[in-house]
PDB file of C-alpha atoms in Angstrom:
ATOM      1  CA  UNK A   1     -96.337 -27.487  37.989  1.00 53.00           C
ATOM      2  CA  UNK A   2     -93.678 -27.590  40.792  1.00 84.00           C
ATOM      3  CA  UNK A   3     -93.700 -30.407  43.425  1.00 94.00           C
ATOM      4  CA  UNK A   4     -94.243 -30.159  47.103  1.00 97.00           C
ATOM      5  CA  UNK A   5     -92.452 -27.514  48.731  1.00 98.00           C
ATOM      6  CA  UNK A   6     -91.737 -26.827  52.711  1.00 98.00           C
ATOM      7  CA  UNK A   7     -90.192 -24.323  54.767  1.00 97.00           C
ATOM      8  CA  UNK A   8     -88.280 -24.054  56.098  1.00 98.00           C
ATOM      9  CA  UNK A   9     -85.880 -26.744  55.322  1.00 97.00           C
ATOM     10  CA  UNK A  10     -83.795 -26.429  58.694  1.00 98.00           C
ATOM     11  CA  UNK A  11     -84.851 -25.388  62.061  1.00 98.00           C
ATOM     12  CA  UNK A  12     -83.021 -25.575  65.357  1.00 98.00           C
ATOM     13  CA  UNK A  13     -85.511 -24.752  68.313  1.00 98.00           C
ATOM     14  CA  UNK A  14     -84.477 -24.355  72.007  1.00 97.00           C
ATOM     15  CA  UNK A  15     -86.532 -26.742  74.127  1.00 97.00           C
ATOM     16  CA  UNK A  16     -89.408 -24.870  75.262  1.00 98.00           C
ATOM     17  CA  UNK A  17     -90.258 -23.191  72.036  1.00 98.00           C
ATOM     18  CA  UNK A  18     -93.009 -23.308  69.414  1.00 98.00           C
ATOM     19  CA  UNK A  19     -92.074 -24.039  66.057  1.00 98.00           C
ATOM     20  CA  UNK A  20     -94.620 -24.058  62.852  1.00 98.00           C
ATOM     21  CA  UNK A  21     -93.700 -25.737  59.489  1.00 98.00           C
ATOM     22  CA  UNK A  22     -95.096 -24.836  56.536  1.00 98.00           C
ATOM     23  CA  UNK A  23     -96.261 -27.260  53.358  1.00 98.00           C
ATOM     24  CA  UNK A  24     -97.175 -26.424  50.098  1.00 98.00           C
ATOM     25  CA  UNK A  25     -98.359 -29.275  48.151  1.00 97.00           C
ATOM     26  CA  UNK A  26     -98.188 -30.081  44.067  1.00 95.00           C
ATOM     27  CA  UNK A  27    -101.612 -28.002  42.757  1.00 93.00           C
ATOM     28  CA  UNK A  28    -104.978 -29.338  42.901  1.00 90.00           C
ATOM     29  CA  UNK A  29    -104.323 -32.501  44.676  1.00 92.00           C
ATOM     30  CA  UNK A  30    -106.650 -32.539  47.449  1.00 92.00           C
ATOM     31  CA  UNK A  31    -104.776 -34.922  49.834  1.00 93.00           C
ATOM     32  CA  UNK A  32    -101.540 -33.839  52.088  1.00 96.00           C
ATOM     33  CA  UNK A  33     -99.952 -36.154  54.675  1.00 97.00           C
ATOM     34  CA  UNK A  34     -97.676 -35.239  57.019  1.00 98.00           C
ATOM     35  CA  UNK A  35     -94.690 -37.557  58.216  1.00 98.00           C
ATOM     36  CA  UNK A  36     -92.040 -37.749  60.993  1.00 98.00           C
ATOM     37  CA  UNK A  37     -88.998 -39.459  60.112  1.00 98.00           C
ATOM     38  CA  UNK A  38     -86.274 -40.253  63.061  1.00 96.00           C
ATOM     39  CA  UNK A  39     -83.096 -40.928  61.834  1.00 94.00           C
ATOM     40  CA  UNK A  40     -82.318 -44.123  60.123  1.00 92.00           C
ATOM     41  CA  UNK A  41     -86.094 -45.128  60.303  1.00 95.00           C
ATOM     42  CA  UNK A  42     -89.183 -45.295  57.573  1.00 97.00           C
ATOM     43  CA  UNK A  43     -91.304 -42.052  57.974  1.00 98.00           C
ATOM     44  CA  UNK A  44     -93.889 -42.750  60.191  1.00 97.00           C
ATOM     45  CA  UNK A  45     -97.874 -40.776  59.586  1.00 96.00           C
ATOM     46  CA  UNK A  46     -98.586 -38.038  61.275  1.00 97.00           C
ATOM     47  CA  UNK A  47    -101.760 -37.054  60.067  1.00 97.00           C
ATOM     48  CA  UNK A  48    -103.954 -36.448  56.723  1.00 95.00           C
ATOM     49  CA  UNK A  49    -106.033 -33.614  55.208  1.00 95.00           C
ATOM     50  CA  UNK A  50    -108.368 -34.143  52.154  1.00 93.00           C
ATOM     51  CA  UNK A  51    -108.763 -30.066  50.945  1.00 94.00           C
ATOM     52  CA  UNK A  52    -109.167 -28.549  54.332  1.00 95.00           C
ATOM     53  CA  UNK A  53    -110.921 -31.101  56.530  1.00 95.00           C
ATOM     54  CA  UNK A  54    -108.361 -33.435  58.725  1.00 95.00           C
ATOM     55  CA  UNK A  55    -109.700 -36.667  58.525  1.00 93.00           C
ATOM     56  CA  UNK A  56    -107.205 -38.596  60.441  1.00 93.00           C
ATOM     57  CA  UNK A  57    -105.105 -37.506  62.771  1.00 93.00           C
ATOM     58  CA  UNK A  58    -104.172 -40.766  64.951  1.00 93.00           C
ATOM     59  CA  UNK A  59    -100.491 -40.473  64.006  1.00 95.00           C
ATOM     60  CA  UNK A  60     -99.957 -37.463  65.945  1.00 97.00           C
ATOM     61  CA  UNK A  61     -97.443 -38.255  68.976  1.00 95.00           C
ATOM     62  CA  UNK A  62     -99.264 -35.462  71.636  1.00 95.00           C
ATOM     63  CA  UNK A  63    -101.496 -32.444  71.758  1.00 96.00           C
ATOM     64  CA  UNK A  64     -98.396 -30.412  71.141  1.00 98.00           C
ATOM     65  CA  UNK A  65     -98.852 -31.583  67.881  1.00 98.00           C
ATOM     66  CA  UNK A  66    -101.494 -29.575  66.041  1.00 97.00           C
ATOM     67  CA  UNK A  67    -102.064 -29.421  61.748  1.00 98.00           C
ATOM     68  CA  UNK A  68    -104.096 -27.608  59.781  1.00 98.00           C
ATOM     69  CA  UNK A  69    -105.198 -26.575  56.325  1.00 97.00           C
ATOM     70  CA  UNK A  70    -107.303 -23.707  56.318  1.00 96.00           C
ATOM     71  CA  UNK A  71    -108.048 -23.456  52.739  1.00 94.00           C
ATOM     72  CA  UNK A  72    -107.090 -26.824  51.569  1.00 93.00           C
ATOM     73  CA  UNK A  73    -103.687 -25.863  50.246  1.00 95.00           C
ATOM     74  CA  UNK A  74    -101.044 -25.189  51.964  1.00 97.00           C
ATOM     75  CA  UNK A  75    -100.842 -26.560  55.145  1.00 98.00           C
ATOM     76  CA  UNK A  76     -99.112 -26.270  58.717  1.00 98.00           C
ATOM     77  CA  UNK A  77     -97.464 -28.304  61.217  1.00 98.00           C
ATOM     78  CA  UNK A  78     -96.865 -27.048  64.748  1.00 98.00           C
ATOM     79  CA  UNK A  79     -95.181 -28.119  67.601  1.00 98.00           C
ATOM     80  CA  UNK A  80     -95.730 -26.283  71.085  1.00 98.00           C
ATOM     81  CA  UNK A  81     -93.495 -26.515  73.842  1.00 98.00           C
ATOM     82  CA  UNK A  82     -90.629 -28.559  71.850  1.00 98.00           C
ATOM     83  CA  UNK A  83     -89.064 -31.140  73.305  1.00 97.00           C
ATOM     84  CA  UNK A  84     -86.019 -32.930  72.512  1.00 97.00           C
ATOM     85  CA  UNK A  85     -87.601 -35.808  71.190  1.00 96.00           C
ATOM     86  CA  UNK A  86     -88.777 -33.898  69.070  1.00 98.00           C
ATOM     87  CA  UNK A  87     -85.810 -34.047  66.566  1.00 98.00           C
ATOM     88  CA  UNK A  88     -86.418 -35.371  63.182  1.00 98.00           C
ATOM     89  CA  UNK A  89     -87.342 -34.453  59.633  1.00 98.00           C
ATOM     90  CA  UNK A  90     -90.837 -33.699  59.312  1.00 98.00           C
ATOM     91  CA  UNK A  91     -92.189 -34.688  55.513  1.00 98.00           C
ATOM     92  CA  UNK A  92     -95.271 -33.215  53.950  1.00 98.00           C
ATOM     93  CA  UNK A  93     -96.219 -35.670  50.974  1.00 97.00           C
ATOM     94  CA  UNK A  94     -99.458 -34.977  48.639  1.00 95.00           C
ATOM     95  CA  UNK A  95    -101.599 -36.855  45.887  1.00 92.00           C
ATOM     96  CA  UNK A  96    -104.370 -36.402  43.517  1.00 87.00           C
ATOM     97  CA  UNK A  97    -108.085 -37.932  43.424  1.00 74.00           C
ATOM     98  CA  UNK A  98    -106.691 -39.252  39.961  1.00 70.00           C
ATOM     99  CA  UNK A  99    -104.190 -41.172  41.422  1.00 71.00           C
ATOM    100  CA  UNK A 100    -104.507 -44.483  43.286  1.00 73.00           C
ATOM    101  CA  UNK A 101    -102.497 -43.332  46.087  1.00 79.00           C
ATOM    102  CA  UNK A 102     -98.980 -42.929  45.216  1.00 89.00           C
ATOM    103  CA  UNK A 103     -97.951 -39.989  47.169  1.00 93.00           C
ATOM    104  CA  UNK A 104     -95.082 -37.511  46.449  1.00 95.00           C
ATOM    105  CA  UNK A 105     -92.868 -35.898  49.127  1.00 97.00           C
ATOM    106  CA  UNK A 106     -91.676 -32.147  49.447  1.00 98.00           C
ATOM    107  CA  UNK A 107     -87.830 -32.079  50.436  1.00 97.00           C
ATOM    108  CA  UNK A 108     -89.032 -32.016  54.115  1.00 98.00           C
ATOM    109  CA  UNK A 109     -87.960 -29.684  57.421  1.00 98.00           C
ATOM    110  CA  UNK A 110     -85.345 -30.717  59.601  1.00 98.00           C
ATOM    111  CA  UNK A 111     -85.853 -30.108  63.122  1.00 98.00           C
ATOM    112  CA  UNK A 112     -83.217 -30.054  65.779  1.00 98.00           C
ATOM    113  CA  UNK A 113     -84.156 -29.624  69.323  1.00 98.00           C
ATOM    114  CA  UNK A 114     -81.418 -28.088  71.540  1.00 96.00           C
TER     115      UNK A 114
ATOM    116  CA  UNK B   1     -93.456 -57.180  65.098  1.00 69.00           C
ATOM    117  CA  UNK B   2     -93.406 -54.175  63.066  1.00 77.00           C
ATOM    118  CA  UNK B   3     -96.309 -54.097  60.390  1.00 93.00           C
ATOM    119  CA  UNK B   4     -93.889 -53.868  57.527  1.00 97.00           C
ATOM    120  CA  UNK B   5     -90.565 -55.170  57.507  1.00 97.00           C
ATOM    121  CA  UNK B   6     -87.138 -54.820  55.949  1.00 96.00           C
ATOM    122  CA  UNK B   7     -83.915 -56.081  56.043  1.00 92.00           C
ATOM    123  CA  UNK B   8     -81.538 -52.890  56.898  1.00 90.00           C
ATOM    124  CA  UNK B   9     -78.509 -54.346  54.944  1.00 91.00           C
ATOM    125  CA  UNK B  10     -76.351 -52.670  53.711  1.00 96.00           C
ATOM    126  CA  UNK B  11     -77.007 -55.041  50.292  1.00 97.00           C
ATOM    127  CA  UNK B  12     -73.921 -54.616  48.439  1.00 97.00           C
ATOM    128  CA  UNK B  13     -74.075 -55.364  44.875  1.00 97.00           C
ATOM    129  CA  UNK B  14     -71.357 -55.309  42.168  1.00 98.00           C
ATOM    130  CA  UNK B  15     -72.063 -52.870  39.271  1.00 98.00           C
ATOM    131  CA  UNK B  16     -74.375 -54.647  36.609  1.00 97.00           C
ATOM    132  CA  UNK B  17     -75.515 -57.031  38.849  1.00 98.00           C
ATOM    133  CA  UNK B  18     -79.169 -57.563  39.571  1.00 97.00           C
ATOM    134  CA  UNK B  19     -80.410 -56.014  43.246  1.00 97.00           C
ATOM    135  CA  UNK B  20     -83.139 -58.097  44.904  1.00 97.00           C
ATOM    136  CA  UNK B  21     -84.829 -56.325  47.725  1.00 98.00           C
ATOM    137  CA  UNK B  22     -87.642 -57.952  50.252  1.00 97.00           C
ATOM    138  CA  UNK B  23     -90.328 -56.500  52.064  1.00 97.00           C
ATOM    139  CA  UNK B  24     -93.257 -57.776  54.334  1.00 97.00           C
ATOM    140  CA  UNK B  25     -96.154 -57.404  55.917  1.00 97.00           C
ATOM    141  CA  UNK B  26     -98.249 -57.874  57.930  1.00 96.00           C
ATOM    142  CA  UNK B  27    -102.067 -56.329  57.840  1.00 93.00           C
ATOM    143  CA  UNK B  28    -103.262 -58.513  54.922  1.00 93.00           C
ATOM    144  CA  UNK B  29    -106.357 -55.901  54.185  1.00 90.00           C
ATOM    145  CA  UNK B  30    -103.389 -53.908  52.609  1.00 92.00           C
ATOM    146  CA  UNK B  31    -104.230 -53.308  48.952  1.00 91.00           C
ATOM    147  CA  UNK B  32    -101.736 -51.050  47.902  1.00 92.00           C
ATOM    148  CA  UNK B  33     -97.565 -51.025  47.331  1.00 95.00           C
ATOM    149  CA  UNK B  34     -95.111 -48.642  47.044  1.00 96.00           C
ATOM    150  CA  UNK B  35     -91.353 -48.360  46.359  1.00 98.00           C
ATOM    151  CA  UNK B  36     -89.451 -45.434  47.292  1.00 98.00           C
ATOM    152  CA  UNK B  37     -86.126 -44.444  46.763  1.00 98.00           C
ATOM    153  CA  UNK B  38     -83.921 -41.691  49.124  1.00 98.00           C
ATOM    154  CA  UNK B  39     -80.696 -40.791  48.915  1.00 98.00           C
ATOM    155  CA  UNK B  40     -78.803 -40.135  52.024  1.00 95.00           C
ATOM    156  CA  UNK B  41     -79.986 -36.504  53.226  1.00 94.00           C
ATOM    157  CA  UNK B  42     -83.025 -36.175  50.822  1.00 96.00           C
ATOM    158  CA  UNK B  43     -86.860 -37.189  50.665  1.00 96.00           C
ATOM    159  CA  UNK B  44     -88.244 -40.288  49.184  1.00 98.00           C
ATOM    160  CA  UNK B  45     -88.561 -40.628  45.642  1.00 97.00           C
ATOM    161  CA  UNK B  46     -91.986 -42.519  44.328  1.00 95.00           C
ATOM    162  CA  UNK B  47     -89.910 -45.508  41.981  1.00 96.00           C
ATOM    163  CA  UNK B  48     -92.426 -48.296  41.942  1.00 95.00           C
ATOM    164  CA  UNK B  49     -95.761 -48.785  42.914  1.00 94.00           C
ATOM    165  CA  UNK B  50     -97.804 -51.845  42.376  1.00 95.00           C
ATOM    166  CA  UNK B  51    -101.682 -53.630  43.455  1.00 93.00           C
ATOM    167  CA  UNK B  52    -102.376 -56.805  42.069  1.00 93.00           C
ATOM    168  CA  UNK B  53    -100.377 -59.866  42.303  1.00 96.00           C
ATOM    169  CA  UNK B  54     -98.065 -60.412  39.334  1.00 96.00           C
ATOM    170  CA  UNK B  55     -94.720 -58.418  38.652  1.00 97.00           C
ATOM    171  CA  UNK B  56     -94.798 -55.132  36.988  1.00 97.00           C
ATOM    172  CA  UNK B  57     -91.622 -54.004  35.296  1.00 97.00           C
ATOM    173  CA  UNK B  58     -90.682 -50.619  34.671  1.00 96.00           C
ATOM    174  CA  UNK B  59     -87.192 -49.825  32.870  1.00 97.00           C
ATOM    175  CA  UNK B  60     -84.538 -51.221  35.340  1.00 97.00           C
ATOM    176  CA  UNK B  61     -87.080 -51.887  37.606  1.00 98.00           C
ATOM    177  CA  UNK B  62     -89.860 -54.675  38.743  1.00 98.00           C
ATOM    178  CA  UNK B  63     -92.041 -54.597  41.427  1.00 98.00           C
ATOM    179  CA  UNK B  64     -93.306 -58.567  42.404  1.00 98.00           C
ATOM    180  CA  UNK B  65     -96.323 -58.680  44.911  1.00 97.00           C
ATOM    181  CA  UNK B  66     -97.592 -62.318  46.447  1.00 97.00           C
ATOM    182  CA  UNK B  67    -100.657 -61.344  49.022  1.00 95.00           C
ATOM    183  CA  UNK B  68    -100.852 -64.642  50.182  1.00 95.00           C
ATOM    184  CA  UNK B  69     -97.501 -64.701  51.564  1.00 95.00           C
ATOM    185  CA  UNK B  70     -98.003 -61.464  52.240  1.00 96.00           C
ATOM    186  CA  UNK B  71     -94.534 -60.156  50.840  1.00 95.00           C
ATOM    187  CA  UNK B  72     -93.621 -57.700  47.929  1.00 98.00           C
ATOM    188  CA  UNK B  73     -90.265 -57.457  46.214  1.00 98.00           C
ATOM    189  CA  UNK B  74     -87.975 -55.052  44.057  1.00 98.00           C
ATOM    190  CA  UNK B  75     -85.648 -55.948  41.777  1.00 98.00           C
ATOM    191  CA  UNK B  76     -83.250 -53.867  40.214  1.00 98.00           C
ATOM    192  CA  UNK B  77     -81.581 -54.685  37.226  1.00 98.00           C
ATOM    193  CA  UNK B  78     -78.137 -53.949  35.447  1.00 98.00           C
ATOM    194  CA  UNK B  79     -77.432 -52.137  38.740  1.00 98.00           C
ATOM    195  CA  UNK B  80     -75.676 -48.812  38.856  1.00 97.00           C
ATOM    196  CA  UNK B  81     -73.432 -47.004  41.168  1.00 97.00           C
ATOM    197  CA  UNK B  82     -76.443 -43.885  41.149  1.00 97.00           C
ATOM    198  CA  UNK B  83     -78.730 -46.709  42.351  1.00 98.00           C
ATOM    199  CA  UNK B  84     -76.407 -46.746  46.024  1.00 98.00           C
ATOM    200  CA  UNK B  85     -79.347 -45.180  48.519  1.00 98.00           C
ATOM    201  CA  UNK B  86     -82.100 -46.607  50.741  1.00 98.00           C
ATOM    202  CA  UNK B  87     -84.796 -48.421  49.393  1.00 98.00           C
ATOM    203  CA  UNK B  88     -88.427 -47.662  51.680  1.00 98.00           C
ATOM    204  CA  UNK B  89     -91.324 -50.115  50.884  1.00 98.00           C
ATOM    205  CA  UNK B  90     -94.549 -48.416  51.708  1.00 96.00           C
ATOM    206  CA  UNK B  91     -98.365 -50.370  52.122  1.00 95.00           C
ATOM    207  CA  UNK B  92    -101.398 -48.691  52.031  1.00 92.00           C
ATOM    208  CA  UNK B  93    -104.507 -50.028  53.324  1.00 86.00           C
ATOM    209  CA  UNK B  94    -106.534 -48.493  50.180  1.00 78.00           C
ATOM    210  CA  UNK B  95    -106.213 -47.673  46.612  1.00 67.00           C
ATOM    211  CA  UNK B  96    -106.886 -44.085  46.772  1.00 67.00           C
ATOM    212  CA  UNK B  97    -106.007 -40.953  47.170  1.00 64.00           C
ATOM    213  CA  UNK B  98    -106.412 -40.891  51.166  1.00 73.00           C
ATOM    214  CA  UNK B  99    -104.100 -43.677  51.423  1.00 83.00           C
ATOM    215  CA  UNK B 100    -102.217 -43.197  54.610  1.00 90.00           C
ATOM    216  CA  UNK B 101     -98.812 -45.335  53.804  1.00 94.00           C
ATOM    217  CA  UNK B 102     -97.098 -47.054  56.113  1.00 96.00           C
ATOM    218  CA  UNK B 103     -93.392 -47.655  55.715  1.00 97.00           C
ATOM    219  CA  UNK B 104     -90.606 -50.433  56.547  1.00 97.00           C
ATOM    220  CA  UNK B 105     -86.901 -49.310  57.765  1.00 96.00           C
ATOM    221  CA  UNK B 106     -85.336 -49.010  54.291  1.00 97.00           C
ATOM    222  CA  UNK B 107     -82.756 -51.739  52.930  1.00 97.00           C
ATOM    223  CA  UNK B 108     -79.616 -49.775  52.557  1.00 97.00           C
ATOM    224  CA  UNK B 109     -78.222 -50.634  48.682  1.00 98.00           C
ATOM    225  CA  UNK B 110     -74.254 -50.239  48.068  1.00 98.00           C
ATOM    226  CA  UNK B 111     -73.368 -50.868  44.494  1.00 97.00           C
ATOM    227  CA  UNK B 112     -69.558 -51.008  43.612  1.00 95.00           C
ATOM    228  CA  UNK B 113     -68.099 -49.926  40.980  1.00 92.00           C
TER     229      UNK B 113
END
């Protein structure tokens, strides 16, 4: 059906503050990635979910950082205690068993730390 | 050195012309390539992906991959002024669905009209 969605597409957070993003990936594929991209970089891994059990989460910058995918479908990212480094677009990609993992991206949330 | 690398440009082509972009890296278990595409303000775009050595062409597009030299290249042919945006190469360390990716800089690709 559709393709990944997120939400919200733009958030500005004061430093300090807790922000969760939200990822709803293309149905039935079991695998969801999330990314950080900086500005005029690649996106960079953040971590990885097959259905609801993280299986690698070595991309995550601190323990502010904390995913999860409770029912293995929709999925959320959330930062505690933003900082300004902080700032980026955060991508939520998915894929399929069937594929050979190519990976499709939602339209990603950009986050702006004040 | 950064595991996969790209020239940032920006590559300016002419209209028609043939883009050639480059891409290496440098974890040689990597057995999977991608090619994505994102225009300025969106996500990437899935254009090309490729796993065995060879060239695979698809439409205006061909994806070349040498492991031994440990590069993998994009061409783009008959190039069009809708094809101006930044080109990401992604490698995956598998061939399946858990595949984290991990991507290059982007070559920035101007064509002119």
């Amino acid at each position: 059906g559709a393709g990944v969605s997120q939400s919200p597409r733009y958030k500005v957070a004061k430093r300090g503050q807790d922000v969760a993003l939200r990822c709803d990936p293309i149905s039935g594929h079991v695998s969801l990635f999330w990314y950080q991209q900086a500005l005029g970089q690649g996106p960079e891994f953040l971590t990885y979910f097959q259905n609801e059990a993280q299986l690698d989460k070595s991309g995550l910058p601190s323990d502010r950082f904390f995913a999860e995918r409770p029912e293995g479908s929709v999925s959320t990212l959330k930062i505690q205690r933003t900082q300004q480094e902080d700032s980026a677009v955060y991508l939520c990609a998915s894929s399929s068993r069937d594929l050979r993992g190519e990976q499709f991206f939602g339209p990603g949330t950009r986050l702006t730390v004040l | 050195q950064k595991e996969v690398e790209q020239n940032s440009g920006p590559l300016s082509v002419p209209e028609g012309a043939i883009a050639s972009l480059n891409c290496t890296y440098s974890d040689r278990g990597s057995q999977s390539f991608f090619w994505y595409r994102q225009y300025s303000g969106k996500s990437p775009e899935l254009i090309m992906f490729i796993y065995s050595n060879g060239d695979k062409e698809d439409g205006r597009f061909t994806a070349q991959l040498n492991k031994a030299s440990q590069y993998v290249s994009l061409l783009i042919r008959d190039s069009q002024p809708s094809d101006s945006a930044t080109y990401l190469c992604a490698v995956g360390r598998s061939g399946a669905a858990g595949n984290k990716l991990t991507f290059g800089g982007g070559t920035r690709v101007l064509v002119k009209p």
